[in-house]
PDB file of C-alpha atoms in Angstrom:
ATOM      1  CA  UNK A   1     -34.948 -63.584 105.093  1.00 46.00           C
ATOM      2  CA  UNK A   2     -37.852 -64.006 102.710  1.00 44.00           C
ATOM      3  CA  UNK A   3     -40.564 -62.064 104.545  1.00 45.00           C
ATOM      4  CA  UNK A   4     -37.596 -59.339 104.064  1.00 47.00           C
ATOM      5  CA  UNK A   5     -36.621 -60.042 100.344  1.00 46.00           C
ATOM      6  CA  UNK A   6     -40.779 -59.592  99.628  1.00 49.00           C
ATOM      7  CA  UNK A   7     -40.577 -55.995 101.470  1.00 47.00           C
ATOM      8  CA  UNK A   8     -37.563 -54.866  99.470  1.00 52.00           C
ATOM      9  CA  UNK A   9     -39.341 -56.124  96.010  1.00 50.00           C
ATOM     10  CA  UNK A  10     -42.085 -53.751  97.127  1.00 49.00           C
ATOM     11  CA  UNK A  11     -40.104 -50.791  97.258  1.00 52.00           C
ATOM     12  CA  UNK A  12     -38.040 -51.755  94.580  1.00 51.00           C
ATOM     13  CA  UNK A  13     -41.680 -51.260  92.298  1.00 44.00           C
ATOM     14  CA  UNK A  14     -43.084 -48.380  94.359  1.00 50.00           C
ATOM     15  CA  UNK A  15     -39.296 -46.432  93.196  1.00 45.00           C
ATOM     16  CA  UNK A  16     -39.708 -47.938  90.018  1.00 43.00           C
ATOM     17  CA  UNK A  17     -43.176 -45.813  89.015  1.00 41.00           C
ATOM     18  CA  UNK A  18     -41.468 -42.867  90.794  1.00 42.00           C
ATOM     19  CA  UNK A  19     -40.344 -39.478  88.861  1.00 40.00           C
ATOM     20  CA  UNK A  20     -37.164 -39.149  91.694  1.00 40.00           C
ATOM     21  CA  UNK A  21     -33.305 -40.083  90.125  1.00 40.00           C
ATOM     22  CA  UNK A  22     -31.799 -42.727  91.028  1.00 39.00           C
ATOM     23  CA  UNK A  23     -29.778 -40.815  94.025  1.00 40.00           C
ATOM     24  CA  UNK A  24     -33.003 -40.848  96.053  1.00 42.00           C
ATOM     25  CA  UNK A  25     -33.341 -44.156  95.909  1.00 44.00           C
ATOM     26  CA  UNK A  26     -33.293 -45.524  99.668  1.00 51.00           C
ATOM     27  CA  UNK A  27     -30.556 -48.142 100.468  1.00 55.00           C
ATOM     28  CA  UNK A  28     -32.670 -50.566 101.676  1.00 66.00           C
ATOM     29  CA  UNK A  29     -30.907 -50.845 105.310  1.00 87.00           C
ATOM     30  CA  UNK A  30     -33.915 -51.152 107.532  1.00 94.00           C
ATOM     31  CA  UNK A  31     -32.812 -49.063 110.695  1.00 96.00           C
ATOM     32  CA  UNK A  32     -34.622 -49.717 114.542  1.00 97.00           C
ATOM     33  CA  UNK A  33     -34.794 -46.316 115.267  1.00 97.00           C
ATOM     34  CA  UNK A  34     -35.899 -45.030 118.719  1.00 97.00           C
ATOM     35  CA  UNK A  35     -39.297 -43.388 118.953  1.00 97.00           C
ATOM     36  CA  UNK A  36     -37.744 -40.195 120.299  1.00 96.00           C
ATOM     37  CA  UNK A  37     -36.238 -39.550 116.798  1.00 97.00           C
ATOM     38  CA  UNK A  38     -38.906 -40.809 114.569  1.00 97.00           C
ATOM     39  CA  UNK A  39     -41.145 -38.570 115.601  1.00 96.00           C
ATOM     40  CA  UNK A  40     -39.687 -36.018 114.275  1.00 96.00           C
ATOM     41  CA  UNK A  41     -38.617 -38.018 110.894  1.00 97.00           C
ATOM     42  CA  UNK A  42     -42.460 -38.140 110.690  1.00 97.00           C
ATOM     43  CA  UNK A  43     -44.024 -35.296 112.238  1.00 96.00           C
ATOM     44  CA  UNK A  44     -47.890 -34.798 112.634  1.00 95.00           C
ATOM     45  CA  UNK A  45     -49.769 -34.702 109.288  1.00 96.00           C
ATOM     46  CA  UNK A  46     -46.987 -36.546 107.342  1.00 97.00           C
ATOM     47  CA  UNK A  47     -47.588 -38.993 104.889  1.00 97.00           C
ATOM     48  CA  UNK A  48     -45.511 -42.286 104.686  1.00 97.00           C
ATOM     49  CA  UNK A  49     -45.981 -45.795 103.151  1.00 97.00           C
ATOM     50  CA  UNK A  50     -46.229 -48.945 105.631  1.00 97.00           C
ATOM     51  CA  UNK A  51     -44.921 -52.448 103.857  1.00 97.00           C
ATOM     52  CA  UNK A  52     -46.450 -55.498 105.897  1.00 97.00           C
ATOM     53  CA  UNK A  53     -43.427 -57.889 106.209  1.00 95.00           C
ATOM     54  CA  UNK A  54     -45.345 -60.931 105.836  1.00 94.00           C
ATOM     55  CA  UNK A  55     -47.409 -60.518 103.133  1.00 95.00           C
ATOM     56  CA  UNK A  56     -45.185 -58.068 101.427  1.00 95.00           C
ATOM     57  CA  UNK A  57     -48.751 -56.130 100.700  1.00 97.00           C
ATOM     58  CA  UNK A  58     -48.105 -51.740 100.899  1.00 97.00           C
ATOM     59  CA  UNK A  59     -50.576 -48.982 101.489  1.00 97.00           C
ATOM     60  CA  UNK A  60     -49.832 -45.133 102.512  1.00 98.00           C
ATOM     61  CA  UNK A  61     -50.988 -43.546 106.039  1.00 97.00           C
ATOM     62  CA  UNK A  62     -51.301 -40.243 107.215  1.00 97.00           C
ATOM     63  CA  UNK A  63     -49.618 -39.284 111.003  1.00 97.00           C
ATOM     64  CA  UNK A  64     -52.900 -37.747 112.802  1.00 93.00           C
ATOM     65  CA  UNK A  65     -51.696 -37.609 116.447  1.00 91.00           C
ATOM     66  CA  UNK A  66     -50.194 -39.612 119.356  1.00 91.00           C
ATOM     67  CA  UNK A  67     -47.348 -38.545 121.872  1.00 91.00           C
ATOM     68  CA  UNK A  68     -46.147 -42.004 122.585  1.00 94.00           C
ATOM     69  CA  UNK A  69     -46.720 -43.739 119.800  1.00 96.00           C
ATOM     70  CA  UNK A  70     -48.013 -42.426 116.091  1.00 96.00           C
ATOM     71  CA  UNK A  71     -51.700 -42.788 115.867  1.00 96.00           C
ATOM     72  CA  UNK A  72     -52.571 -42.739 111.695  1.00 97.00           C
ATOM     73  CA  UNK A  73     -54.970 -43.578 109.249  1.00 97.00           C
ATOM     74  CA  UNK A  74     -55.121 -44.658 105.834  1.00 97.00           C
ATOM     75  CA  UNK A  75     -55.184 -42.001 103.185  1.00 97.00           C
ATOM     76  CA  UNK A  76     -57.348 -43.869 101.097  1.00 97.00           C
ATOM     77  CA  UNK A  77     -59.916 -46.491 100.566  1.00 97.00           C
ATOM     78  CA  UNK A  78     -58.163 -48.335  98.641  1.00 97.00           C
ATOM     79  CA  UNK A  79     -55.687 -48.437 101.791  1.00 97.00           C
ATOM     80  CA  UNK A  80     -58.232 -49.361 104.141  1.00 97.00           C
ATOM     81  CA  UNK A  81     -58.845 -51.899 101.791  1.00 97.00           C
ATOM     82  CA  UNK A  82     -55.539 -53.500 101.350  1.00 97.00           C
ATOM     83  CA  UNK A  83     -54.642 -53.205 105.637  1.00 97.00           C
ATOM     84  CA  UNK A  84     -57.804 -54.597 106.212  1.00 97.00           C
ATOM     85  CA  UNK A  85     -56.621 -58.101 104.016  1.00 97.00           C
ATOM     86  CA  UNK A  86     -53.264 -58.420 105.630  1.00 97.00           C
ATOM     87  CA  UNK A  87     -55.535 -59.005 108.345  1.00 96.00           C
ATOM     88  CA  UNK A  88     -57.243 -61.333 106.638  1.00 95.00           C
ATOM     89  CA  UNK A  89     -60.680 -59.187 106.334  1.00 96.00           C
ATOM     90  CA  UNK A  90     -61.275 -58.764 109.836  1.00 95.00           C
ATOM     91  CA  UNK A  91     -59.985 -55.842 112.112  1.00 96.00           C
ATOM     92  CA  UNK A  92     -57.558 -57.202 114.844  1.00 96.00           C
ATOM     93  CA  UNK A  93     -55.806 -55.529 117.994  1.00 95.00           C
ATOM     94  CA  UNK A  94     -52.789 -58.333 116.858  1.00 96.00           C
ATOM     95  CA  UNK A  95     -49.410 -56.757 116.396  1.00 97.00           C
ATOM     96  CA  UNK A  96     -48.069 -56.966 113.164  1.00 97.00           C
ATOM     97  CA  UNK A  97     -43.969 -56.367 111.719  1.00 97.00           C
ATOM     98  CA  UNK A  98     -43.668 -53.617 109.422  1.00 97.00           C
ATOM     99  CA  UNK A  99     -41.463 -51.604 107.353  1.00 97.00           C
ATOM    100  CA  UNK A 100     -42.079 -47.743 107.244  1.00 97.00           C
ATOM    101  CA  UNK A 101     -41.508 -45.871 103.909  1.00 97.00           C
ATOM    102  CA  UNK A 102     -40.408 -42.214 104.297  1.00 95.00           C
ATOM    103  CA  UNK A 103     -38.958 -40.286 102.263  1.00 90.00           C
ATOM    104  CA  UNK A 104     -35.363 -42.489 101.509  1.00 88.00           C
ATOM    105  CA  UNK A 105     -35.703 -44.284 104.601  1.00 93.00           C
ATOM    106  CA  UNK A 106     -37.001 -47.828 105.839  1.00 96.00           C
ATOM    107  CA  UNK A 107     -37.464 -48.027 109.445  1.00 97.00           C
ATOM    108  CA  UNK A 108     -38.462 -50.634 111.275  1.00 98.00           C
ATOM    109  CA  UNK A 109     -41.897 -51.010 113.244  1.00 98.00           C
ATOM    110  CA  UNK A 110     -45.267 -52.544 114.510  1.00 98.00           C
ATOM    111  CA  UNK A 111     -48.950 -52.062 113.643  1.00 98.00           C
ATOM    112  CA  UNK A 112     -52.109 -53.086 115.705  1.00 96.00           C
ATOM    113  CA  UNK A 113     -54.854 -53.209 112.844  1.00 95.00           C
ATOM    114  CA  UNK A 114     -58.086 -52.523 115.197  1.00 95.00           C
ATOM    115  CA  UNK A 115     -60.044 -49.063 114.351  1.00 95.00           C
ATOM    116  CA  UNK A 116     -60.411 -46.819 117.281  1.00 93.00           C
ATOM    117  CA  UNK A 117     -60.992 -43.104 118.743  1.00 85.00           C
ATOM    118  CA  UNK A 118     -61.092 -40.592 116.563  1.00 81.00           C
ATOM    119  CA  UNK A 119     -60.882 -40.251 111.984  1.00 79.00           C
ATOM    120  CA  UNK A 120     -61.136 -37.119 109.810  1.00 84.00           C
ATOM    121  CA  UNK A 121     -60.054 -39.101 106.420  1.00 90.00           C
ATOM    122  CA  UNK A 122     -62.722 -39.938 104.247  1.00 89.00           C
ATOM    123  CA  UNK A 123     -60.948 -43.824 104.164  1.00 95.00           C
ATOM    124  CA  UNK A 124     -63.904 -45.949 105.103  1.00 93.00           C
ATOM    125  CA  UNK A 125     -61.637 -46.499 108.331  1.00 95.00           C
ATOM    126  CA  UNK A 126     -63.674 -45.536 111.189  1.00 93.00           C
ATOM    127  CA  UNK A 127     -60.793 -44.132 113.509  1.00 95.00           C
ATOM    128  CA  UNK A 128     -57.093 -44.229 113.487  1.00 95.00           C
ATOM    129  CA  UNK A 129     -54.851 -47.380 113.774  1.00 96.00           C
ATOM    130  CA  UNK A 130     -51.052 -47.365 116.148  1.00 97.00           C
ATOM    131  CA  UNK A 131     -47.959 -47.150 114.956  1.00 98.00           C
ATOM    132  CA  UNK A 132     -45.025 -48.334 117.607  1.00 98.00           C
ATOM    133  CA  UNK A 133     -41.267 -48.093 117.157  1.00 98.00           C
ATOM    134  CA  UNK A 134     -38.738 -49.064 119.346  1.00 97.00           C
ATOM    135  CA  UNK A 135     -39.067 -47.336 122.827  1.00 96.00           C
ATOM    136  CA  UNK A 136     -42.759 -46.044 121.890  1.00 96.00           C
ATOM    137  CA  UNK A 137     -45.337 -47.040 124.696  1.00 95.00           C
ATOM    138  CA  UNK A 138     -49.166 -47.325 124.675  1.00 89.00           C
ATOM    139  CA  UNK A 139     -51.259 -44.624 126.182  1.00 81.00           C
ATOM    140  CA  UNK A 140     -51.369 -46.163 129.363  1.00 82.00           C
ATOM    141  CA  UNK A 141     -48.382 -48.267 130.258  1.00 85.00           C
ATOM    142  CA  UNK A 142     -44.986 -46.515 131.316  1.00 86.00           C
ATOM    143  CA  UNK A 143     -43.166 -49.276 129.482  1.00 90.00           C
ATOM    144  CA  UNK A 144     -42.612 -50.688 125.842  1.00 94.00           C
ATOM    145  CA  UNK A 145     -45.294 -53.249 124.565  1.00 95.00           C
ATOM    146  CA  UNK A 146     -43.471 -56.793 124.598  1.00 96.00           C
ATOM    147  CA  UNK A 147     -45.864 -57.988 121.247  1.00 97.00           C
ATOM    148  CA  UNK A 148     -44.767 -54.689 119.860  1.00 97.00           C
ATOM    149  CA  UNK A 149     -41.292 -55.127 120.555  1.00 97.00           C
ATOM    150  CA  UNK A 150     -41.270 -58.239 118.989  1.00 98.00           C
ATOM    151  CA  UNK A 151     -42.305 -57.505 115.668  1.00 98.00           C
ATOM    152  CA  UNK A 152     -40.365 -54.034 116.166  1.00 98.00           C
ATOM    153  CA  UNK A 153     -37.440 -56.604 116.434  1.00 97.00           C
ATOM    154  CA  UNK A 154     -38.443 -58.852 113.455  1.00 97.00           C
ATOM    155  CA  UNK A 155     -39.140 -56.454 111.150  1.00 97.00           C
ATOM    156  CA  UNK A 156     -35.728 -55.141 111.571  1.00 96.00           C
ATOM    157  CA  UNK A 157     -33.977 -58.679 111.250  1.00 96.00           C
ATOM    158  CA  UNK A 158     -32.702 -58.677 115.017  1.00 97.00           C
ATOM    159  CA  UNK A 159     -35.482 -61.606 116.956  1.00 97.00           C
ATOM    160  CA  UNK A 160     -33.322 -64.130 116.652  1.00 96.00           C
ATOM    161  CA  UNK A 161     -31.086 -62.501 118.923  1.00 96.00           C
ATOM    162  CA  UNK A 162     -33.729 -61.096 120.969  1.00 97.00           C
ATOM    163  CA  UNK A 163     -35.205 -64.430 121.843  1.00 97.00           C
ATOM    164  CA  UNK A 164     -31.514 -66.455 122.230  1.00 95.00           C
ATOM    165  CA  UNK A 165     -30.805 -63.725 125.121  1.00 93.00           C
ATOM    166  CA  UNK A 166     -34.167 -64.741 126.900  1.00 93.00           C
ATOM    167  CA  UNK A 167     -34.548 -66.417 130.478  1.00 90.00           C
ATOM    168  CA  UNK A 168     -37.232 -68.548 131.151  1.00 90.00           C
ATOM    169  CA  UNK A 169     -39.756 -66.209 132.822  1.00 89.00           C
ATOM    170  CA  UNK A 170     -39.352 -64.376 129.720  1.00 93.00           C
ATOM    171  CA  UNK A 171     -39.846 -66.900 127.504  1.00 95.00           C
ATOM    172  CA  UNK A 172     -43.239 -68.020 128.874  1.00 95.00           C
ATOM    173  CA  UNK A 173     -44.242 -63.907 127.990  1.00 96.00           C
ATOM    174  CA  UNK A 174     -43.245 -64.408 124.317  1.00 97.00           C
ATOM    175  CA  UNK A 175     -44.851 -67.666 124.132  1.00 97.00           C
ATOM    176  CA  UNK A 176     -48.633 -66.023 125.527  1.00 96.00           C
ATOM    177  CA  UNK A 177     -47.802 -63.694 122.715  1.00 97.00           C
ATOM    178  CA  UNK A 178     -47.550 -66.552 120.295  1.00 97.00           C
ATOM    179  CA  UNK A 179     -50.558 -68.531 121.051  1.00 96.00           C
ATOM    180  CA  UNK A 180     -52.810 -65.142 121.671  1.00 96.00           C
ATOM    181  CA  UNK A 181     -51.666 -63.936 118.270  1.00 95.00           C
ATOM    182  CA  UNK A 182     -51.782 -67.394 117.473  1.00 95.00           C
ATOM    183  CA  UNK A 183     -48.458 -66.648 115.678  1.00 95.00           C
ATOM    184  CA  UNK A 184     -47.154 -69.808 113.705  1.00 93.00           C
ATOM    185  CA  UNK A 185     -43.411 -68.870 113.187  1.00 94.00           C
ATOM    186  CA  UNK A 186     -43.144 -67.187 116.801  1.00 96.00           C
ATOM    187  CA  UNK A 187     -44.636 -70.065 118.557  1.00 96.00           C
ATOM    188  CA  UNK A 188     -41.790 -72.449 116.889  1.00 95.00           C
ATOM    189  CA  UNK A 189     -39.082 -70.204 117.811  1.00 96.00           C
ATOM    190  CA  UNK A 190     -40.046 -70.214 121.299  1.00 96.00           C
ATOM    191  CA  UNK A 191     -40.908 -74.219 121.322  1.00 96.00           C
ATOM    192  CA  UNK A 192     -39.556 -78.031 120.762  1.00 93.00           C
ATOM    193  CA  UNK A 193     -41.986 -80.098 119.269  1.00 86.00           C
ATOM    194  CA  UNK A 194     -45.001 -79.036 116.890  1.00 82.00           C
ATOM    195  CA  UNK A 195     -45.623 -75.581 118.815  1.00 83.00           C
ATOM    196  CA  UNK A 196     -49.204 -75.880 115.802  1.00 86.00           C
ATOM    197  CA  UNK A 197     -50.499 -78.527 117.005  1.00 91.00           C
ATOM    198  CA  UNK A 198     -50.510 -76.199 120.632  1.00 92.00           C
ATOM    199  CA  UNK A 199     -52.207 -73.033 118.243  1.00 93.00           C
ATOM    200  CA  UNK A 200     -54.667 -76.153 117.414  1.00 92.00           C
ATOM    201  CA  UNK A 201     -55.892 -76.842 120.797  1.00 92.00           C
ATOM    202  CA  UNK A 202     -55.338 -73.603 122.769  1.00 94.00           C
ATOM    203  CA  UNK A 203     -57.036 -69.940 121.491  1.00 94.00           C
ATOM    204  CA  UNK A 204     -55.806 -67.765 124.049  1.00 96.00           C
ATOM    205  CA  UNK A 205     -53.815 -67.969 127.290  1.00 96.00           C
ATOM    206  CA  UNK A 206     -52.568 -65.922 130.558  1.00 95.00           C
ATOM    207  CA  UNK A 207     -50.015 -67.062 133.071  1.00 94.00           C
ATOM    208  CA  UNK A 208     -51.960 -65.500 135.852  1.00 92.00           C
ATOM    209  CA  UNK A 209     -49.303 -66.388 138.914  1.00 89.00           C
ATOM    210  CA  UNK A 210     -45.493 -66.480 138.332  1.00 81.00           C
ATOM    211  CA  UNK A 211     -42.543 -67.204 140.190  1.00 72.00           C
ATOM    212  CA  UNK A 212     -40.679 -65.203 142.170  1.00 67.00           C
ATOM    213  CA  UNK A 213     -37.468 -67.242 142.211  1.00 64.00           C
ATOM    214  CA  UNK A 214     -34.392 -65.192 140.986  1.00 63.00           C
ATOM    215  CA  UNK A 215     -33.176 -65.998 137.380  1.00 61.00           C
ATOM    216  CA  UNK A 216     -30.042 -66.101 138.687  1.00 60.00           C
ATOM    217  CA  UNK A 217     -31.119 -68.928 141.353  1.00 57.00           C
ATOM    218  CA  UNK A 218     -32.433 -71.261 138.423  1.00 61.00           C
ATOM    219  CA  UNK A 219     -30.803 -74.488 139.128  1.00 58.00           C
ATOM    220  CA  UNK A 220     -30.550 -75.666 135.625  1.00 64.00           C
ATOM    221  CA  UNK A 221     -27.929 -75.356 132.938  1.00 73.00           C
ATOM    222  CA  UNK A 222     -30.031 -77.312 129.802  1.00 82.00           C
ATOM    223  CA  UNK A 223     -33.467 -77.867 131.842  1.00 85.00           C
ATOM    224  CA  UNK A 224     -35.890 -77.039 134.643  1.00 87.00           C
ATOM    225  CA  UNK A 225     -39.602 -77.515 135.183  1.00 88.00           C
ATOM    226  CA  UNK A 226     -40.950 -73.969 136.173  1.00 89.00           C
ATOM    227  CA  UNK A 227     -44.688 -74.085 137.961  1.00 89.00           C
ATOM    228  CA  UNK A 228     -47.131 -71.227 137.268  1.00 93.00           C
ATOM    229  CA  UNK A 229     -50.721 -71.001 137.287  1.00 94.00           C
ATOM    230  CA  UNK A 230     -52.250 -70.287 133.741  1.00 95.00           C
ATOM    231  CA  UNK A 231     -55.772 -69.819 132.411  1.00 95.00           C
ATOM    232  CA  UNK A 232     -56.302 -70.737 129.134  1.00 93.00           C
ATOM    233  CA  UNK A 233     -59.241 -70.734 126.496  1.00 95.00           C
ATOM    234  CA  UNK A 234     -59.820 -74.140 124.351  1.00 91.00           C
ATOM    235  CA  UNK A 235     -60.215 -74.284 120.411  1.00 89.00           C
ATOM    236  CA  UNK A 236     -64.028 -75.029 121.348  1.00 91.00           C
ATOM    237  CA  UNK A 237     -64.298 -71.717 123.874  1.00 92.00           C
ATOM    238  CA  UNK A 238     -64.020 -73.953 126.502  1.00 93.00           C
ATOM    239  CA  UNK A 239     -61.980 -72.329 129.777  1.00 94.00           C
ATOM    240  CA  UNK A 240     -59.833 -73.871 132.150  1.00 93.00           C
ATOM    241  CA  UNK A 241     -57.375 -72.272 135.256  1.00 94.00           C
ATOM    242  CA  UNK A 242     -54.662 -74.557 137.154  1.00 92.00           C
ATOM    243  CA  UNK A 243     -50.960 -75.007 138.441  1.00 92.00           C
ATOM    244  CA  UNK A 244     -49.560 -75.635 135.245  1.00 91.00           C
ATOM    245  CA  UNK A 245     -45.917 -77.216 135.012  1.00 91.00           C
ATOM    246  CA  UNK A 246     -43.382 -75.830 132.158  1.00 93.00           C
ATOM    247  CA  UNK A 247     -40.881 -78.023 131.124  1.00 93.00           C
ATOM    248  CA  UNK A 248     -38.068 -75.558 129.581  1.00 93.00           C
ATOM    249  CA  UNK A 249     -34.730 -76.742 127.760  1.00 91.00           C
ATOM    250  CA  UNK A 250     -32.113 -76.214 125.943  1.00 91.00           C
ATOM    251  CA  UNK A 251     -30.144 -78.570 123.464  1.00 87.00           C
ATOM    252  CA  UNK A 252     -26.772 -77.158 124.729  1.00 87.00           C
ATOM    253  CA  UNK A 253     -25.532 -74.987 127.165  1.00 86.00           C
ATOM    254  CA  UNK A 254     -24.742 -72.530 124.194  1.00 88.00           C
ATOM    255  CA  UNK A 255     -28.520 -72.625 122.655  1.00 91.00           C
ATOM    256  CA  UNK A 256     -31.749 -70.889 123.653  1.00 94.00           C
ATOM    257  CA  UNK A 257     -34.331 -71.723 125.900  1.00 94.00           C
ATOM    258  CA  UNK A 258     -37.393 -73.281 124.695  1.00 96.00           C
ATOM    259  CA  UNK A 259     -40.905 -74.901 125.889  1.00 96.00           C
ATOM    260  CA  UNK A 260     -41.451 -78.279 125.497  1.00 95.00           C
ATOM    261  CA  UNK A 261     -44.213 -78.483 123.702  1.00 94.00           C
ATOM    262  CA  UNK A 262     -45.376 -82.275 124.251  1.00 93.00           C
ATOM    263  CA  UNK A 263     -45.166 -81.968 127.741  1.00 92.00           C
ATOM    264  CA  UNK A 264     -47.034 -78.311 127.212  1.00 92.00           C
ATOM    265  CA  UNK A 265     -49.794 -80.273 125.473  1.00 91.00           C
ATOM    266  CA  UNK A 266     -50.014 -83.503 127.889  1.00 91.00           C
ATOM    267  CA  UNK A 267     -50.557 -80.739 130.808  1.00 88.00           C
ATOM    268  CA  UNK A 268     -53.848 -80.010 129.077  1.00 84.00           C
ATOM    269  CA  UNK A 269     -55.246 -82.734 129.100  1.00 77.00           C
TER     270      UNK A 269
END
């Protein structure tokens, strides 16, 4: 995967500057290790080196706190500098798929990149930033984050499996993901049909009411028409709430489930 060939070129140069032999040198197997044991691979006040999948763009991080999930901070300015333009130069509560450096290790993971609570670094970061790995939940939900999970999943080369194993209720979840993150590759993995031209029109989105009808009771094999009600927010701010039909198919029996995305778009209107 490319996003993947980028990350490994960055650790190949971060080793390459490095004074450790060549037997340090990590593998480059990204693991999806459960929370309950990274925690303790990176305890509190460790340092480790977080490689943005995407961009292939590195900076280092301090562990400050968190129970559930690892609550850090860039070390640096310079850091804060270079997390702040994988977002693009503006803070975000998006989830993003990362690769954590530690010591000869690459482990899989997910970043929000929005300041909050409490710093002590002199970083120019005014707080500390989350850290999730697989299993980790957010201070006050019992359960994994889905949009975590997800780019927990890609960053350790296993969504396309997650997403082929989907039903249809959860598809729709990935898919609010998508647009709200407004996500280019997710939203085409999770839609027929030019799933931009829906990132165009709609800004953010909630399925408000959904079905109560058993997965296993879905009547389909290769389509169905599931009817929710959704609120959505327009490229112009605009706001709209109705009984909004998804039409959800498959090309086989074999493939995955996916939103139609022209009949997504002609329920807008």
């Amino acid at each position: 995967m490319l996003y993947l060939f980028r990350s490994m070129m960055v650790v190949s140069l971060l080793f390459a500057c490095s004074p450790k032999p060549a037997a340090a040198m990590p593998s480059f197997t990204v693991e999806i290790l459960p929370w309950d044991e990274v925690k303790d691979i990176i305890p509190k006040q460790s340092y480790f080196t977080i490689i943005d999948v995407e961009t292939g763009l590195s900076f280092k991080v301090q562990r400050r706190a968190g129970s559930k999930h690892a609550d850090v901070q860039p070390v640096t300015e310079k850091d804060t500098k270079i997390m702040k333009s994988i977002y693009g130069g503006k803070w975000s509560w998006d989830r993003r798929a990362i690769l954590v450096l530690v010591h000869d290790q690459l482990i899989s993971a997910s970043m929000n990149g929005m300041p909050h609570g409490a710093g002590a670094l002199q970083n120019n970061f005014p707080g500390h930033f989350c850290v999730h790995f697989y299993g980790s939940t957010t201070h006050k939900t019992p359960t994994p984050d889905l949009a975590h999970k997800i780019m927990i999943l890609k960053a350790g080369g296993k969504l396309d499996e997650f997403l082929y194993k989907l039903d249809p209720y959860e598809l729709i979840s990935v898919m609010e993901i998508a647009v709200n993150q407004q996500d280019e590759k997710l939203i085409s993995q999770v839609m027929f049909g030019s799933g931009g031209s829906v990132l165009k029109r709609v800004k953010h989105i909630d399925v408000t009411e959904r079905s109560i009808l058993p997965v296993e009771d879905l009547p389909a094999l290769v389509g169905m028409k599931l009817k929710l009600r959704v609120k959505w927010i327009r490229s112009n701010q605009s706001q709209e709430e109705k009984n909004f039909q998804f039409i959800i198919r498959k090309d086989t029996i074999e493939d995955q489930w996916k939103i139609d995305s022209h009949a997504f778009l002609e329920e807008m209107e």
